[in-house]
mmCIF file of C-alpha atoms in Angstrom:
data_model
loop_
_atom_site.group_PDB
_atom_site.id
_atom_site.type_symbol
_atom_site.label_atom_id
_atom_site.label_comp_id
_atom_site.label_asym_id
_atom_site.label_seq_id
_atom_site.Cartn_x
_atom_site.Cartn_y
_atom_site.Cartn_z
ATOM 1 C CA ASP A 1299 30.188 148.205 38.458
ATOM 2 C CA ALA A 1300 29.435 145.930 35.515
ATOM 3 C CA VAL A 1301 30.129 142.282 36.388
ATOM 4 C CA HIS A 1302 30.067 138.964 34.549
ATOM 5 C CA GLU A 1303 31.049 135.655 36.149
ATOM 6 C CA GLU A 1304 31.872 132.244 34.705
ATOM 7 C CA GLN A 1305 32.415 129.022 36.675
ATOM 8 C CA GLU A 1306 33.173 125.392 35.854
ATOM 9 C CA PRO A 1307 33.214 122.381 38.189
ATOM 10 C CA THR A 1308 36.285 120.194 38.490
ATOM 11 C CA ALA A 1309 37.708 117.436 40.693
ATOM 12 C CA GLU A 1310 41.406 118.000 41.178
ATOM 13 C CA THR A 1311 43.966 117.855 43.926
ATOM 14 C CA TYR A 1312 45.912 121.065 44.471
ATOM 15 C CA ARG A 1313 49.656 120.374 44.129
ATOM 16 C CA GLY A 1314 51.151 123.699 45.164
ATOM 17 C CA GLU A 1315 49.998 125.510 42.028
ATOM 18 C CA VAL A 1316 47.261 125.441 39.397
ATOM 19 C CA SER A 1317 47.803 122.591 36.959
ATOM 20 C CA ALA A 1318 48.416 123.151 33.255
ATOM 21 C CA SER A 1319 44.877 122.020 32.415
ATOM 22 C CA GLY A 1320 43.539 124.272 35.173
ATOM 23 C CA LYS A 1321 45.358 127.285 33.736
ATOM 24 C CA GLU A 1322 43.837 126.514 30.330
ATOM 25 C CA ARG A 1323 40.359 126.344 31.823
ATOM 26 C CA LEU A 1324 40.832 129.624 33.687
ATOM 27 C CA SER A 1325 42.098 131.246 30.503
ATOM 28 C CA HIS A 1326 39.007 130.025 28.626
ATOM 29 C CA LEU A 1327 36.682 131.307 31.355
ATOM 30 C CA LYS A 1328 38.438 134.686 31.323
ATOM 31 C CA GLN A 1329 37.936 134.933 27.569
ATOM 32 C CA VAL A 1330 34.242 134.044 27.825
ATOM 33 C CA ALA A 1331 33.633 136.555 30.640
ATOM 34 C CA THR A 1332 35.547 139.305 28.842
ATOM 35 C CA GLU A 1333 33.651 138.743 25.600
ATOM 36 C CA ALA A 1334 30.341 138.922 27.484
ATOM 37 C CA LEU A 1335 31.185 142.416 28.759
ATOM 38 C CA LYS A 1336 32.524 143.522 25.374
ATOM 39 C CA LYS A 1337 29.168 142.565 23.831
ATOM 40 C CA GLN A 1338 27.550 144.955 26.311
ATOM 41 C CA GLY A 1339 29.661 147.767 24.873
ATOM 42 C CA TYR A 1340 32.540 147.886 27.357
ATOM 43 C CA ASP A 1341 36.107 148.419 26.177
ATOM 44 C CA GLU A 1342 38.441 145.511 26.911
ATOM 45 C CA SER A 1343 41.048 147.894 28.344
ATOM 46 C CA ASN A 1344 38.624 148.743 31.182
ATOM 47 C CA ILE A 1345 37.864 145.119 32.101
ATOM 48 C CA VAL A 1346 39.540 143.627 35.171
ATOM 49 C CA VAL A 1347 39.423 139.822 35.520
ATOM 50 C CA GLU A 1348 39.737 138.076 38.887
ATOM 51 C CA GLU A 1349 40.499 134.361 39.270
ATOM 52 C CA TYR A 1350 39.140 132.071 42.010
ATOM 53 C CA LEU A 1351 39.531 128.472 43.145
ATOM 54 C CA ASN A 1352 36.805 126.792 45.190
ATOM 55 C CA MET A 1353 38.896 124.719 47.620
ATOM 56 C CA ARG A 1354 38.278 122.269 50.456
ATOM 57 C CA TYR A 1355 40.018 119.567 52.436
ATOM 58 C CA GLU A 1356 39.587 116.019 51.181
ATOM 59 C CA GLY A 1357 36.840 114.318 53.180
ATOM 60 C CA THR A 1358 35.082 117.552 54.162
ATOM 61 C CA ASP A 1359 32.203 119.580 52.697
ATOM 62 C CA ASN A 1360 33.438 123.035 53.759
ATOM 63 C CA ALA A 1361 34.582 124.588 50.483
ATOM 64 C CA ILE A 1362 35.962 128.130 50.471
ATOM 65 C CA MET A 1363 36.171 130.367 47.391
ATOM 66 C CA ILE A 1364 39.761 131.674 47.278
ATOM 67 C CA PRO A 1365 40.670 134.687 45.107
ATOM 68 C CA LYS A 1366 44.058 134.795 43.414
ATOM 69 C CA SER A 1367 46.490 137.037 45.281
ATOM 70 C CA PRO A 1368 49.713 138.556 43.918
ATOM 71 C CA ASN A 1369 51.376 138.200 47.315
ATOM 72 C CA SER A 1370 50.499 134.634 48.348
ATOM 73 C CA SER A 1371 49.554 131.246 46.953
ATOM 74 C CA PHE A 1372 46.057 129.782 46.794
ATOM 75 C CA GLU A 1373 47.087 127.243 49.441
ATOM 76 C CA GLU A 1374 48.387 129.887 51.852
ATOM 77 C CA ASP A 1375 45.182 131.893 51.541
ATOM 78 C CA PHE A 1376 43.038 128.767 51.936
ATOM 79 C CA LEU A 1377 44.847 127.747 55.124
ATOM 80 C CA ALA A 1378 44.613 131.280 56.552
ATOM 81 C CA LEU A 1379 40.870 131.538 55.834
ATOM 82 C CA TYR A 1380 40.201 128.017 57.125
ATOM 83 C CA GLN A 1381 42.031 128.829 60.352
ATOM 84 C CA ARG A 1382 40.021 132.039 60.726
ATOM 85 C CA GLU A 1383 36.672 130.351 60.016
ATOM 86 C CA PHE A 1384 37.084 127.136 62.014
ATOM 87 C CA GLY A 1385 39.943 127.806 64.423
ATOM 88 C CA PHE A 1386 42.178 124.984 63.152
ATOM 89 C CA VAL A 1387 43.729 123.438 60.040
ATOM 90 C CA LEU A 1388 43.957 119.756 59.121
ATOM 91 C CA GLN A 1389 47.346 118.074 58.925
ATOM 92 C CA ASN A 1390 48.380 115.568 56.257
ATOM 93 C CA ARG A 1391 45.173 116.110 54.299
ATOM 94 C CA ASP A 1392 45.011 116.857 50.556
ATOM 95 C CA ILE A 1393 43.397 120.099 49.397
ATOM 96 C CA LEU A 1394 40.912 119.666 46.559
ATOM 97 C CA ILE A 1395 39.680 122.064 43.884
ATOM 98 C CA ASP A 1396 35.914 121.833 43.279
ATOM 99 C CA ASP A 1397 35.476 124.749 40.858
ATOM 100 C CA TYR A 1398 37.334 127.210 38.683
ATOM 101 C CA ARG A 1399 35.747 130.648 38.621
ATOM 102 C CA VAL A 1400 36.485 134.034 37.056
ATOM 103 C CA ARG A 1401 34.877 137.402 37.660
ATOM 104 C CA ALA A 1402 35.152 140.092 34.988
ATOM 105 C CA VAL A 1403 34.519 143.598 36.276
ATOM 106 C CA VAL A 1404 34.308 147.062 34.759
ATOM 107 C CA PRO A 1405 34.846 149.353 37.753
ATOM 108 C CA GLY A 1406 32.346 152.181 38.025
ATOM 109 C CA GLU A 1407 33.105 155.739 38.934
ATOM 110 C CA THR A 1408 33.917 156.357 42.577
ATOM 111 C CA LEU A 1409 31.105 158.325 44.155
ATOM 112 C CA LYS A 1410 32.224 161.609 45.588
ATOM 113 C CA THR A 1411 31.215 162.474 49.127
ATOM 114 C CA PRO A 1412 28.903 165.491 48.956
ATOM 115 C CA PRO A 1413 30.172 168.571 50.774
ATOM 116 C CA THR A 1414 28.894 169.281 54.268
ATOM 117 C CA PRO A 1415 26.090 171.839 53.947
ATOM 118 C CA GLU A 1416 26.259 175.186 55.683
ATOM 119 C CA LYS A 1417 24.628 175.065 59.101
ATOM 120 C CA LEU A 1418 21.205 176.702 59.054
ATOM 121 C CA GLY A 1419 20.222 175.954 62.632
ATOM 122 C CA VAL A 1420 16.824 174.833 63.883
ATOM 123 C CA PRO A 1421 14.011 175.578 61.399
ATOM 124 C CA THR A 1422 10.533 176.859 62.168
ATOM 125 C CA ALA A 1423 8.138 174.052 63.016
ATOM 126 C CA SER A 1424 5.857 174.209 59.989
ATOM 127 C CA LEU A 1425 3.246 171.952 61.631
ATOM 128 C CA GLY A 1426 3.361 173.681 65.000
ATOM 129 C CA THR A 1427 3.290 171.508 68.108
ATOM 130 C CA THR A 1428 1.655 168.263 69.131
ATOM 131 C CA ARG A 1429 1.567 166.006 72.172
ATOM 132 C CA ALA A 1430 3.515 162.762 72.093
ATOM 133 C CA TYR A 1431 4.414 160.160 74.682
ATOM 134 C CA PHE A 1432 8.075 159.390 75.331
ATOM 135 C CA GLU A 1433 9.984 157.420 77.939
ATOM 136 C CA ASN A 1434 9.687 160.222 80.466
ATOM 137 C CA GLY A 1435 5.994 160.918 79.841
ATOM 138 C CA TRP A 1436 3.790 163.132 77.688
ATOM 139 C CA GLN A 1437 5.481 166.137 76.099
ATOM 140 C CA GLU A 1438 4.566 169.030 73.843
ATOM 141 C CA VAL A 1439 6.889 168.644 70.838
ATOM 142 C CA LEU A 1440 7.578 170.502 67.605
ATOM 143 C CA ALA A 1441 6.350 168.932 64.359
ATOM 144 C CA TYR A 1442 7.861 169.462 60.906
ATOM 145 C CA LYS A 1443 7.021 168.619 57.293
ATOM 146 C CA VAL A 1444 10.087 167.077 55.665
ATOM 147 C CA GLU A 1445 9.446 169.117 52.506
ATOM 148 C CA ASP A 1446 10.062 172.313 54.501
ATOM 149 C CA LEU A 1447 13.527 171.213 55.660
ATOM 150 C CA GLN A 1448 16.677 172.251 53.853
ATOM 151 C CA PRO A 1449 20.243 170.893 53.845
ATOM 152 C CA GLY A 1450 21.978 172.259 56.922
ATOM 153 C CA HIS A 1451 18.931 172.265 59.194
ATOM 154 C CA ASN A 1452 19.127 170.388 62.485
ATOM 155 C CA ILE A 1453 16.166 169.269 64.575
ATOM 156 C CA PRO A 1454 16.766 168.364 68.225
ATOM 157 C CA GLY A 1455 14.559 165.742 69.816
ATOM 158 C CA PRO A 1456 11.993 165.204 71.019
ATOM 159 C CA ALA A 1457 10.316 166.132 67.754
ATOM 160 C CA ILE A 1458 8.242 164.690 64.936
ATOM 161 C CA ILE A 1459 9.067 164.887 61.221
ATOM 162 C CA VAL A 1460 6.207 164.012 58.864
ATOM 163 C CA GLN A 1461 7.134 162.435 55.526
ATOM 164 C CA PRO A 1462 4.755 161.593 52.638
ATOM 165 C CA ILE A 1463 4.607 157.875 53.496
ATOM 166 C CA SER A 1464 5.983 157.707 57.038
ATOM 167 C CA THR A 1465 6.652 159.643 60.222
ATOM 168 C CA VAL A 1466 10.011 160.042 61.953
ATOM 169 C CA VAL A 1467 9.845 160.286 65.736
ATOM 170 C CA LEU A 1468 12.967 161.800 67.273
ATOM 171 C CA GLU A 1469 13.409 160.475 70.777
ATOM 172 C CA VAL A 1470 14.605 162.498 73.743
ATOM 173 C CA GLY A 1471 18.337 163.158 73.440
ATOM 174 C CA CYS A 1472 18.466 162.483 69.687
ATOM 175 C CA GLU A 1473 19.058 165.007 66.914
ATOM 176 C CA ALA A 1474 18.396 164.929 63.154
ATOM 177 C CA PHE A 1475 20.532 166.663 60.540
ATOM 178 C CA VAL A 1476 19.537 167.300 56.925
ATOM 179 C CA THR A 1477 22.408 166.249 54.644
ATOM 180 C CA ALA A 1478 23.454 167.813 51.338
ATOM 181 C CA ASN A 1479 21.378 165.160 49.554
ATOM 182 C CA GLY A 1480 18.298 165.986 51.600
ATOM 183 C CA ASP A 1481 18.484 162.818 53.696
ATOM 184 C CA LEU A 1482 17.972 162.724 57.452
ATOM 185 C CA LYS A 1483 21.000 161.735 59.498
ATOM 186 C CA ILE A 1484 19.989 160.929 63.057
ATOM 187 C CA GLU A 1485 22.453 160.895 65.928
ATOM 188 C CA ILE A 1486 21.322 158.781 68.841
ATOM 189 C CA GLY A 1487 21.710 160.390 72.237
ATOM 190 C CA LYS A 1488 22.927 158.668 75.368
ATOM 191 C CA VAL A 1489 20.439 157.137 77.780
ATOM 192 C CA ASP A 1490 22.016 159.199 80.543
ATOM 193 C CA ASN A 1491 20.624 162.331 78.904
ATOM 194 C CA VAL A 1492 17.050 161.207 79.549
ATOM 195 C CA ASP A 1493 15.478 162.763 82.619
ATOM 196 C CA HIS A 1494 13.750 160.144 84.767
ATOM 197 C CA THR A 1495 13.000 162.386 87.746
ATOM 198 C CA ASN A 1496 9.267 162.413 87.060
ATOM 199 C CA ASP A 1497 8.981 158.687 86.417
ATOM 200 C CA THR A 1498 6.691 156.730 88.710
ATOM 201 C CA VAL A 1499 6.330 153.000 89.163
ATOM 202 C CA LYS A 1500 3.002 151.623 90.312
ATOM 203 C CA GLU A 1501 2.912 148.739 92.751
ATOM 204 C CA VAL A 1502 2.039 145.457 91.060
ATOM 205 C CA LYS A 1503 -0.371 143.299 93.083
ATOM 206 C CA GLU A 1504 -1.022 139.653 92.487
ATOM 207 C CA ASP A 1505 -4.463 138.644 91.257
ATOM 208 C CA PRO A 1506 -5.802 135.976 93.666
ATOM 209 C CA VAL A 1507 -8.062 134.619 90.907
ATOM 210 C CA GLN A 1508 -4.979 133.623 88.891
#
């Protein structure tokens, strides 16, 4: 998205709606923000402008930026957000406006989710095998070069995938999938899947010197 924001400070008390002078200031800010995007080459028909009031209770420092809503007033949204943030609202206390703000946006194209690649199964381990230490001890594991993987491949752990600047270690019970974009999606296995039958715990003895 292309975005341009404009904001001006003020010191007003909110009286159930934006004052006449406040509406004029918001209108001016909207014009300035819209013109800024038009200068960048965007068509005015594609520009969406959002209005905000920065509001707080009199005598407090906790200001909240409230966007304009078609279904509720600024005050209603302020009270709802204040209740959610702090767990209470203040009675018989004026609500102040600290800033007027607008946000002009040119929405970008919605990215399409790439299709799920055809399943290719487990590939050949191009780097053979190597020994690696996991939670349940030393194991002989398959090793892959990431360049040799294709969308649709899946690699069950434990395994090692070597990338140009890093190495991915797949733990026991985990599995990696190569997405349509060539990224690695790793699903974390449950701890219950790990075999601890061969684990041993050595007795810890106190050191009399300490």
